[in-house]
Short mmCIF file of C-alpha atoms in Angstrom, two decimals:
data_model
loop_
_atom_site.label_atom_id
_atom_site.label_comp_id
_atom_site.label_asym_id
_atom_site.label_seq_id
_atom_site.Cartn_x
_atom_site.Cartn_y
_atom_site.Cartn_z
CA ILE A 1 -0.25 -0.20 -0.09
CA LEU A 2 1.31 3.34 -0.75
CA ALA A 3 -1.18 6.09 -0.64
CA VAL A 4 -4.28 5.60 2.29
CA ALA A 5 -6.52 8.96 2.53
CA TRP A 6 -9.62 9.46 4.66
CA SER A 7 -12.31 11.19 3.14
CA PRO A 8 -13.43 14.83 4.75
CA CYS A 9 -17.14 13.86 6.16
CA GLY A 10 -14.79 10.52 7.74
CA SER A 11 -17.10 8.12 6.31
CA TRP A 12 -14.61 6.36 3.62
CA LEU A 13 -11.16 5.20 3.60
CA TYR A 14 -9.23 5.13 0.19
CA ALA A 15 -6.16 2.95 -0.08
CA GLY A 16 -4.20 2.19 -2.93
CA GLY A 17 -0.64 0.82 -4.07
CA GLU A 18 1.00 -1.59 -5.95
CA ASP A 19 -2.71 -3.18 -6.99
CA TYR A 20 -3.39 -0.75 -9.32
CA ALA A 21 -6.31 0.10 -7.72
CA VAL A 22 -8.04 2.33 -5.35
CA THR A 23 -10.06 0.27 -2.86
CA ILE A 24 -13.26 2.53 -0.77
CA ILE A 25 -13.50 1.17 2.57
CA ASP A 26 -17.04 1.80 4.34
CA ALA A 27 -15.80 3.15 7.54
CA ASN A 28 -18.62 2.46 10.12
CA ARG A 29 -18.86 -1.43 8.51
CA TRP A 30 -14.76 -1.77 7.47
CA LYS A 31 -15.78 -3.72 4.27
CA PRO A 32 -14.63 -2.54 0.67
CA VAL A 33 -17.73 -1.11 -0.95
CA HIS A 34 -15.84 -0.31 -4.41
CA ARG A 35 -12.47 -0.32 -6.37
CA ILE A 36 -11.24 2.16 -8.83
CA GLN A 37 -9.05 0.36 -11.30
CA ARG A 38 -5.75 1.95 -12.64
CA HIS A 39 -3.53 0.70 -15.18
CA ARG A 40 -0.19 1.20 -13.10
CA TRP A 41 0.89 1.39 -9.05
CA VAL A 42 -1.10 4.16 -7.01
CA THR A 43 1.45 6.85 -5.54
CA PHE A 44 -0.84 9.76 -3.81
CA ILE A 45 -5.00 9.85 -3.23
CA SER A 46 -6.10 13.36 -2.39
CA PRO A 47 -9.37 13.69 -1.86
CA SER A 48 -10.69 17.57 -2.13
CA ASN A 49 -12.07 19.83 0.59
CA SER A 50 -15.33 19.29 0.15
CA GLY A 51 -15.35 15.23 -0.21
CA THR A 52 -16.63 15.94 -3.81
CA HIS A 53 -14.12 14.57 -5.72
CA ILE A 54 -10.29 12.76 -5.51
CA ALA A 55 -6.80 13.08 -7.09
CA ILE A 56 -5.42 10.05 -8.15
CA GLY A 57 -2.25 10.11 -9.74
CA GLY A 58 0.68 7.02 -10.11
CA GLY A 59 2.98 5.46 -12.09
CA GLN A 60 1.72 5.68 -15.91
CA SER A 61 2.26 9.62 -16.10
CA GLU A 62 -1.58 10.48 -15.19
CA VAL A 63 -4.02 12.44 -13.16
CA THR A 64 -7.22 11.46 -11.97
CA ILE A 65 -9.82 13.38 -10.83
CA VAL A 66 -13.17 11.31 -9.43
CA ASP A 67 -16.22 12.54 -9.40
CA VAL A 68 -18.00 10.68 -5.17
CA GLU A 69 -21.22 12.20 -5.55
CA ASN A 70 -21.29 10.22 -9.10
CA ASN A 71 -20.28 6.64 -7.54
CA TRP A 72 -16.90 7.44 -7.89
CA THR A 73 -16.52 7.92 -11.58
CA LEU A 74 -14.27 9.60 -13.82
CA ALA A 75 -14.76 13.16 -13.91
CA LYS A 76 -11.15 14.59 -15.72
CA SER A 77 -8.06 12.86 -16.85
CA PHE A 78 -5.23 14.74 -17.56
CA ASP A 79 -1.22 13.49 -18.73
CA TYR A 80 1.88 14.64 -16.56
CA GLY A 81 3.97 14.98 -19.27
CA GLY A 82 6.18 11.84 -18.76
CA VAL A 83 6.72 12.22 -15.69
CA ILE A 84 5.40 10.17 -12.53
CA PRO A 85 3.04 13.05 -10.60
CA LEU A 86 3.93 11.93 -6.46
CA SER A 87 1.75 13.99 -4.48
CA ALA A 88 -0.91 16.93 -4.40
CA SER A 89 -3.38 19.01 -2.37
CA TRP A 90 -6.32 20.79 -2.94
CA HIS A 91 -6.31 24.74 -2.42
CA PRO A 92 -8.84 25.40 0.87
CA LYS A 93 -11.51 26.30 -1.31
CA ASP A 94 -10.85 23.60 -4.24
CA HIS A 95 -10.26 26.26 -6.82
CA PHE A 96 -6.98 24.58 -7.11
CA LEU A 97 -5.11 20.97 -7.15
CA THR A 98 -1.58 21.50 -6.91
CA ILE A 99 1.06 18.77 -7.87
CA THR A 100 4.05 17.29 -7.44
CA GLY A 101 6.40 14.79 -9.05
CA GLN A 102 9.45 13.51 -10.75
CA ASP A 103 10.20 16.25 -12.85
CA ASN A 104 11.38 18.65 -9.85
CA SER A 105 8.20 21.42 -10.18
CA ILE A 106 5.23 22.18 -8.58
CA SER A 107 2.22 22.29 -10.89
CA THR A 108 -0.96 24.07 -9.94
CA VAL A 109 -4.17 23.30 -11.60
CA GLU A 110 -7.57 25.61 -12.00
CA THR A 111 -10.62 22.84 -10.68
CA THR A 112 -13.40 25.71 -11.16
CA ASN A 113 -15.26 27.68 -13.64
CA LEU A 114 -15.03 30.58 -11.12
CA ARG A 115 -13.22 32.97 -12.95
CA TYR A 116 -15.46 32.27 -16.06
CA ALA A 117 -18.02 34.73 -14.91
CA GLN A 118 -21.58 35.64 -16.92
CA GLY A 119 -21.40 38.12 -19.14
CA ARG A 120 -17.57 37.95 -19.98
CA PHE A 121 -16.19 34.94 -21.94
CA LEU A 122 -17.05 34.63 -25.11
CA ARG A 123 -14.94 31.98 -26.99
CA SER A 124 -13.74 32.82 -31.07
CA ARG A 125 -14.87 30.21 -33.73
CA SER A 126 -11.00 29.92 -34.99
CA CYS A 127 -7.36 30.39 -33.12
CA VAL A 128 -7.03 34.15 -31.91
CA LEU A 129 -3.66 35.69 -33.87
CA ALA A 130 -3.66 39.04 -32.72
CA ILE A 131 -4.99 40.81 -29.66
CA ASP A 132 -3.88 45.07 -28.93
CA PHE A 133 -5.40 47.82 -26.38
CA ALA A 134 -5.96 51.42 -27.35
CA PRO A 135 -3.39 53.95 -25.71
CA ASP A 136 -6.64 55.04 -23.39
CA GLY A 137 -7.14 51.30 -22.52
CA ARG A 138 -10.40 51.29 -23.08
CA THR A 139 -10.96 49.72 -25.75
CA ILE A 140 -9.08 45.83 -26.96
CA CYS A 141 -9.34 44.92 -30.23
CA VAL A 142 -8.60 41.35 -31.11
CA GLY A 143 -8.62 39.31 -34.82
CA ASN A 144 -8.44 35.66 -35.79
CA GLU A 145 -7.99 33.26 -38.04
CA ASP A 146 -11.28 33.53 -39.86
CA GLY A 147 -10.11 37.12 -40.36
CA ILE A 148 -12.74 38.61 -38.31
CA VAL A 149 -11.45 41.87 -36.25
CA SER A 150 -13.63 43.12 -33.20
CA PHE A 151 -13.07 45.30 -31.30
CA PHE A 152 -14.73 45.56 -27.62
CA ASP A 153 -15.29 48.56 -25.04
CA ILE A 154 -13.94 47.00 -22.03
CA SER A 155 -14.09 50.56 -19.77
CA SER A 156 -17.23 49.40 -17.97
CA SER A 157 -16.69 46.90 -14.69
CA ASP A 158 -20.31 45.48 -15.28
CA ASP A 159 -20.33 44.04 -19.36
CA ILE A 160 -17.60 44.48 -22.25
CA VAL A 161 -19.17 45.66 -25.06
CA LEU A 162 -18.79 44.34 -28.30
CA VAL A 163 -18.39 48.37 -30.43
CA HIS A 164 -17.64 47.15 -33.99
CA GLU A 165 -16.70 44.02 -36.23
CA THR A 166 -15.26 43.43 -39.62
CA VAL A 167 -13.45 40.23 -41.73
CA ILE A 168 -10.20 41.88 -42.87
CA GLY A 169 -8.50 38.38 -44.79
CA ILE A 170 -8.94 34.57 -43.86
CA GLY A 171 -5.87 32.37 -42.59
CA GLY A 172 -2.49 32.71 -42.38
CA TYR A 173 -0.79 35.88 -40.36
CA MET A 174 -2.98 38.41 -38.59
CA HIS A 175 -1.00 41.80 -37.03
CA ILE A 176 -3.10 44.66 -35.05
CA ARG A 177 -1.41 47.72 -33.59
CA TRP A 178 -2.93 50.94 -32.33
CA SER A 179 -1.37 53.96 -33.04
CA PRO A 180 0.41 55.63 -29.93
CA ASN A 181 -2.26 58.42 -30.39
CA GLY A 182 -5.18 56.60 -30.53
CA ARG A 183 -6.70 57.61 -33.83
CA LEU A 184 -5.31 55.25 -36.35
CA VAL A 185 -5.56 51.07 -35.77
CA ALA A 186 -3.30 49.07 -38.26
CA ILE A 187 -4.44 45.54 -39.39
CA ALA A 188 -2.32 43.56 -42.09
CA SER A 189 -3.77 40.39 -42.84
CA GLY A 190 -1.47 38.28 -45.51
CA ASN A 191 -1.49 40.46 -48.30
CA THR A 192 -3.47 43.16 -47.72
CA LEU A 193 -3.12 45.90 -45.34
CA VAL A 194 -6.15 47.99 -43.49
CA LEU A 195 -5.98 51.14 -42.02
CA ILE A 196 -9.37 52.61 -39.85
CA ASN A 197 -9.70 55.61 -38.63
CA ALA A 198 -10.43 55.14 -34.52
CA MET A 199 -11.97 58.59 -33.88
CA TYR A 200 -13.47 60.74 -36.72
CA ASP A 201 -11.76 62.94 -38.98
CA SER A 202 -13.65 64.48 -41.71
CA LYS A 203 -10.58 65.03 -43.81
CA HIS A 204 -10.48 61.66 -43.88
CA LEU A 205 -14.31 59.92 -43.72
CA GLY A 206 -17.67 60.38 -45.22
CA PRO A 207 -20.23 60.31 -42.63
CA ARG A 208 -19.53 60.24 -39.18
CA SER A 209 -19.83 56.08 -37.76
CA ARG A 210 -22.31 55.05 -34.79
CA SER A 211 -19.94 53.17 -33.94
CA ARG A 212 -16.27 55.78 -34.52
CA PHE A 213 -14.33 53.09 -36.26
CA THR A 214 -14.36 53.75 -40.77
CA VAL A 215 -12.23 52.40 -42.88
CA ARG A 216 -9.37 54.62 -44.48
CA ARG A 217 -7.19 53.24 -46.78
CA VAL A 218 -7.03 49.36 -48.12
CA LEU A 219 -3.61 48.24 -49.85
CA HIS A 220 -4.70 44.76 -51.47
CA GLY A 221 -1.77 43.09 -53.56
CA ILE A 222 1.23 43.53 -51.36
CA ASP A 223 4.21 41.88 -53.04
CA ALA A 224 4.32 39.20 -49.96
CA ALA A 225 2.72 38.11 -46.87
CA ILE A 226 3.29 41.15 -43.94
CA GLU A 227 4.99 39.46 -41.10
CA SER A 228 4.53 42.38 -38.91
CA ILE A 229 3.38 46.11 -38.38
CA CYS A 230 4.43 49.08 -35.93
CA PHE A 231 3.56 51.94 -36.07
CA VAL A 232 6.71 54.83 -35.71
CA HIS A 233 6.73 59.00 -34.93
CA ASP A 234 3.48 58.97 -32.97
CA GLY A 235 1.80 57.57 -36.32
CA ASN A 236 2.95 59.56 -39.08
CA TYR A 237 4.72 56.69 -39.77
CA LEU A 238 3.16 52.81 -40.45
CA ALA A 239 6.05 50.20 -40.65
CA ILE A 240 5.67 46.96 -42.60
CA SER A 241 7.60 43.94 -43.03
CA GLY A 242 7.69 40.75 -44.79
CA GLN A 243 10.62 39.76 -47.72
CA THR A 244 11.43 43.40 -47.25
CA THR A 245 10.31 46.31 -44.66
CA SER A 246 8.82 49.29 -46.35
CA ILE A 247 7.97 52.52 -44.55
CA LEU A 248 4.59 54.07 -45.49
CA ASP A 249 3.87 57.29 -44.31
CA VAL A 250 0.06 57.89 -43.25
CA ARG A 251 -0.40 61.44 -43.77
CA ASP A 252 0.66 60.67 -47.86
CA LYS A 253 -1.92 57.91 -48.77
CA MET A 254 0.06 55.12 -47.20
CA ASN A 255 2.82 56.08 -49.99
CA CYS A 256 6.10 54.11 -49.21
CA VAL A 257 8.59 56.31 -48.89
CA VAL A 258 11.67 54.31 -47.81
CA GLU A 259 12.18 50.36 -48.25
CA MET A 260 15.18 48.94 -46.37
CA LYS A 261 16.24 45.03 -46.93
CA PHE A 262 16.78 42.98 -44.31
CA GLY A 263 16.08 40.05 -45.15
CA VAL A 264 12.33 38.28 -44.17
CA VAL A 265 11.28 39.88 -41.21
CA HIS A 266 9.45 37.92 -38.84
CA ALA A 267 8.77 39.99 -35.61
CA MET A 268 9.44 44.19 -34.75
CA ASP A 269 8.45 45.72 -32.26
CA CYS A 270 9.23 50.74 -31.94
CA SER A 271 10.35 52.11 -28.52
CA LEU A 272 7.86 53.96 -27.04
CA ASP A 273 9.16 57.39 -27.78
CA GLY A 274 9.56 56.56 -31.05
CA SER A 275 13.76 56.91 -31.42
CA LEU A 276 14.33 53.18 -31.94
CA ILE A 277 13.02 50.23 -34.13
CA ALA A 278 14.25 46.69 -33.32
CA LEU A 279 13.80 43.84 -36.35
CA VAL A 280 14.33 39.65 -36.29
CA GLY A 281 13.65 37.63 -38.31
CA ALA A 282 15.12 34.23 -41.01
CA ASP A 283 18.42 36.23 -41.74
CA LYS A 284 19.25 35.32 -38.07
CA TYR A 285 20.31 39.27 -36.72
CA VAL A 286 18.87 41.47 -34.33
CA THR A 287 19.15 44.88 -35.83
CA ILE A 288 18.51 47.63 -34.41
CA VAL A 289 17.55 51.16 -36.40
CA ASP A 290 17.69 54.82 -34.92
CA THR A 291 14.67 56.37 -36.80
CA SER A 292 14.89 59.46 -34.00
CA HIS A 293 15.42 61.90 -36.98
CA PRO A 294 12.16 63.07 -38.33
CA SER A 295 13.35 62.75 -42.02
CA VAL A 296 12.97 58.94 -42.42
CA HIS A 297 15.78 59.55 -44.63
CA LYS A 298 18.27 60.14 -42.29
CA TRP A 299 17.03 56.94 -40.32
CA ARG A 300 19.78 54.74 -39.62
CA VAL A 301 21.49 51.09 -38.20
CA ILE A 302 23.00 51.27 -35.12
CA PHE A 303 24.14 47.43 -35.20
CA ALA A 304 22.81 44.03 -36.12
CA LEU A 305 23.39 41.45 -33.37
CA GLN A 306 23.95 37.95 -34.77
CA TYR A 307 21.46 36.00 -33.15
CA GLU A 308 21.90 31.71 -33.47
CA THR A 309 18.29 30.95 -35.10
CA VAL A 310 15.59 31.99 -36.48
CA GLY A 311 13.84 35.13 -34.42
CA THR A 312 10.11 35.26 -34.03
CA ALA A 313 9.87 37.41 -30.99
CA VAL A 314 10.88 41.00 -29.93
CA ALA A 315 9.77 43.75 -27.27
CA TRP A 316 11.50 46.94 -26.26
CA GLY A 317 11.13 46.98 -22.29
CA PRO A 318 11.79 50.03 -19.82
CA VAL A 319 14.23 52.46 -20.62
CA GLY A 320 16.28 53.74 -16.96
CA ILE A 321 18.33 56.33 -16.06
CA GLY A 322 21.46 57.28 -18.38
CA GLY A 323 20.26 56.13 -21.43
CA LEU A 324 20.37 52.59 -20.82
CA ARG A 325 17.72 50.57 -22.42
CA TYR A 326 15.98 46.92 -22.37
CA LEU A 327 15.67 44.49 -25.72
CA ALA A 328 14.00 40.96 -25.17
CA TYR A 329 14.29 38.46 -28.31
CA GLY A 330 13.20 35.11 -29.09
CA GLY A 331 12.73 32.47 -31.68
CA GLU A 332 13.15 29.14 -32.23
CA ASP A 333 15.49 28.15 -29.94
CA ASN A 334 12.89 28.10 -27.25
CA LYS A 335 14.43 31.06 -25.01
CA VAL A 336 13.84 34.86 -24.33
CA ASN A 337 17.24 36.80 -24.22
CA ILE A 338 17.61 40.38 -22.81
CA ILE A 339 20.08 42.95 -24.11
CA GLU A 340 21.06 46.04 -22.59
CA ILE A 341 21.76 48.76 -24.81
CA ARG A 342 24.00 51.91 -23.72
CA THR A 343 22.95 54.42 -26.77
CA GLN A 344 25.41 57.22 -25.66
CA GLU A 345 27.49 54.03 -26.74
CA GLU A 346 25.69 52.59 -29.36
CA THR A 347 27.17 49.18 -27.01
CA TRP A 348 25.00 46.13 -26.18
CA GLU A 349 25.99 43.68 -23.27
CA LYS A 350 23.69 40.16 -23.17
CA VAL A 351 22.59 40.17 -19.63
CA LEU A 352 19.75 37.27 -18.89
CA THR A 353 18.38 34.47 -21.18
CA VAL A 354 15.06 32.19 -20.04
CA PRO A 355 14.66 28.84 -21.31
CA ARG A 356 10.82 28.38 -22.30
CA GLY A 357 9.38 25.44 -23.17
CA GLY A 358 8.86 25.88 -27.02
CA LYS A 359 9.33 28.70 -29.72
CA ILE A 360 8.60 31.64 -28.67
CA ASN A 361 5.80 33.62 -30.04
CA CYS A 362 5.37 36.96 -28.91
CA LEU A 363 7.13 38.89 -26.28
CA HIS A 364 5.35 42.10 -25.09
CA TRP A 365 6.97 44.61 -22.25
CA ASN A 366 4.37 46.53 -20.07
CA GLN A 367 5.81 50.40 -18.48
CA ASN A 368 6.39 48.57 -15.38
CA GLY A 369 8.83 45.97 -16.12
CA LEU A 370 6.91 42.99 -16.41
CA LEU A 371 7.81 40.95 -19.87
CA SER A 372 4.76 38.59 -20.99
CA VAL A 373 5.90 36.06 -23.07
CA ALA A 374 3.87 33.64 -25.16
CA VAL A 375 5.27 29.93 -26.19
CA ALA A 376 4.04 27.41 -28.34
CA ASP A 377 3.77 25.02 -25.61
CA GLY A 378 0.12 26.81 -24.66
CA SER A 379 2.01 28.64 -21.57
CA THR A 380 2.73 32.49 -20.79
CA THR A 381 5.06 33.36 -18.71
CA VAL A 382 5.24 37.20 -16.97
CA MET A 383 8.62 37.93 -15.51
CA ASP A 384 8.61 41.02 -13.25
CA LEU A 385 12.10 43.36 -14.47
CA ALA A 386 11.45 46.04 -12.75
CA TYR A 387 14.31 46.35 -10.98
CA LEU A 388 16.30 46.54 -14.39
CA LYS A 389 14.47 50.73 -14.74
CA HIS A 390 16.78 51.77 -12.25
CA GLY A 391 19.23 53.14 -14.44
CA LYS A 392 22.08 50.69 -12.90
CA ALA A 393 23.64 48.61 -15.31
CA VAL A 394 23.10 44.72 -14.94
CA SER A 395 26.67 43.88 -15.06
CA GLU A 396 27.48 46.41 -11.62
CA MET A 397 24.42 45.14 -10.00
CA SER A 398 24.84 42.00 -7.23
CA TYR A 399 24.38 38.59 -8.48
CA ASN A 400 20.78 37.88 -6.04
CA TRP A 401 19.62 40.98 -7.90
CA GLN A 402 20.26 39.85 -11.27
CA ARG A 403 18.41 36.79 -10.34
CA GLN A 404 15.54 38.13 -9.78
CA GLY A 405 14.36 37.66 -13.36
CA LEU A 406 15.11 34.20 -12.53
CA THR A 407 12.57 33.59 -9.90
CA ALA A 408 10.15 36.35 -9.67
CA PHE A 409 7.37 35.05 -12.10
CA MET A 410 3.93 33.70 -12.51
CA GLU A 411 2.44 31.20 -15.68
CA VAL A 412 -0.67 30.71 -17.73
CA LYS A 413 -1.27 27.34 -18.90
CA ARG A 414 -3.47 26.35 -21.66
CA ARG A 415 -2.58 22.45 -22.12
CA GLN A 416 -2.69 20.65 -25.58
CA HIS A 417 -3.14 24.59 -26.87
CA GLU A 418 -0.52 27.24 -28.13
CA MET A 419 -0.19 30.85 -27.47
CA HIS A 420 0.03 33.25 -29.86
CA VAL A 421 -0.08 36.50 -28.54
CA VAL A 422 0.26 38.38 -25.56
CA ARG A 423 -0.55 42.40 -24.91
CA TRP A 424 -0.18 44.55 -21.81
CA SER A 425 -2.86 47.60 -21.93
CA THR A 426 -0.89 51.03 -21.53
CA PRO A 427 -1.68 53.14 -18.18
CA PHE A 428 -5.46 54.12 -17.56
CA GLN A 429 -5.98 57.67 -17.69
CA PRO A 430 -9.13 58.06 -15.03
CA GLY A 431 -11.41 61.06 -16.62
CA ARG A 432 -14.77 60.89 -18.83
CA LYS A 433 -16.78 58.73 -21.35
CA GLU A 434 -17.73 60.26 -24.06
CA ASP A 435 -21.44 59.64 -22.74
CA GLY A 436 -20.26 61.75 -19.99
CA SER A 437 -19.98 59.11 -17.22
CA ASP A 438 -17.34 58.89 -15.04
CA LEU A 439 -14.02 56.24 -15.51
CA SER A 440 -12.43 56.15 -12.42
CA LYS A 441 -15.43 54.50 -10.89
CA ALA A 442 -15.65 52.04 -14.07
CA GLY A 443 -13.34 49.20 -12.78
CA ALA A 444 -10.51 49.96 -15.33
CA MET A 445 -6.79 48.81 -14.07
CA GLU A 446 -5.45 52.14 -14.08
CA SER A 447 -1.75 50.66 -13.60
CA GLY A 448 -1.84 49.40 -16.71
CA ASN A 449 -1.30 45.77 -15.50
CA LEU A 450 -4.06 44.00 -17.66
CA ILE A 451 -2.24 41.19 -19.67
CA ALA A 452 -4.54 40.52 -22.75
CA LEU A 453 -3.17 36.69 -23.77
CA GLY A 454 -4.92 34.40 -26.48
CA GLY A 455 -4.44 31.29 -28.37
CA SER A 456 -5.26 27.85 -30.89
CA ASP A 457 -8.06 27.07 -28.40
CA GLY A 458 -9.93 30.28 -29.56
CA ILE A 459 -9.76 32.45 -25.52
CA ILE A 460 -9.38 35.74 -25.08
CA GLU A 461 -8.35 35.86 -21.42
CA MET A 462 -7.76 39.04 -19.70
CA ILE A 463 -5.89 39.11 -16.18
CA ASP A 464 -5.49 41.61 -13.81
CA THR A 465 -2.06 41.48 -12.54
CA THR A 466 -2.30 44.29 -9.25
CA GLU A 467 -5.03 42.71 -7.95
CA ARG A 468 -4.78 39.01 -9.13
CA ARG A 469 -8.39 39.40 -10.46
CA HIS A 470 -9.40 37.48 -13.64
CA LEU A 471 -11.68 38.46 -16.39
CA HIS A 472 -12.65 36.71 -19.43
CA VAL A 473 -13.57 38.05 -23.17
#
């Protein structure tokens, strides 16, 4: 016998081990009344605190949840990654089940649907490919594999409201970026680029749209599929990348003013102040472009850092005192790399590498120093790297300070699905909406710590990492 446990009510005694079964013993008569067969030996038996379920683990690398009230029938089972689970413990209110095993890790599984609050859970029919927040934090834009792009108003604490929906293209990649001034939304799908006005502009629009979103420009038949987009200089220019990288003048009918050749670019990101663009792709380089000059023709490459694999994600981080900047990038090597850039000297140094369980699909850094990572294995990792904002070079910090990036993080896991995109909201500015209602009471997350993530399961999940509340769209 390897495991034994009492039911919380004291009526049942559970025992299991090398007999490949869990035996239920009636404590009033001290007689076995039921057997739950297993394929291999039993290593642990963990009844829930309410007594309604039992978690059973064993030698087949499987954890099984049994429904006690339904004659101990199978309620749920899931694989434990090829290793043997050794112990499990329920949350005091049975909201979570924590499991340990031979992989030297602690895993926590959500066991209730409490986070799926009524009116706050929508499931897309297809993969979620792109997400972005409006700069004021009140609206989120979501695109899926069916080519449907939806705009949701999230400023209310009561409801999340669909305010606009359009169809761009079906299949392939999709990218969505809101301009820093909040006036424009750029959406790229395949060989099509759509520019949408997010505010009324009589110079470029016809009649005012009831939802305020109206198509401003559509570019069809671009030479190659668009792999990445980003706004530069507060939305005056839009950079699009694929086989080549083109800079389009938003003020001049989206005409191409400069074409740069960096090979196939899979991801790029513009710094918050618009002075730098970072690009990664198939050429196995991380390229940094100085875009600080008002004239596009005077933009220049600062340096190109050789990368040992194909790059798939890149994101600018916090700006430290004294010109220190931080850049995160990752790719098919299943690692997140952080480099420190001294912009005045135009030098760089790698300061951190964090291995993940799959290809890095997306990176995004919020203004509070939290770096989020969407991984192909279905996980999203959030690392607290706020200590990088202190303006002191990492090489001058103590070892314990440097290792914070390896220890301070949380992870959201979706089994058997791939995580495609993750985005942070921008800090919310309290004020009044167009209808005059007070935004300070809307329940929005003023800190900018609201994170949205989506993947192949079609769920867009929003998590407030400040107050640890969970919302689902």
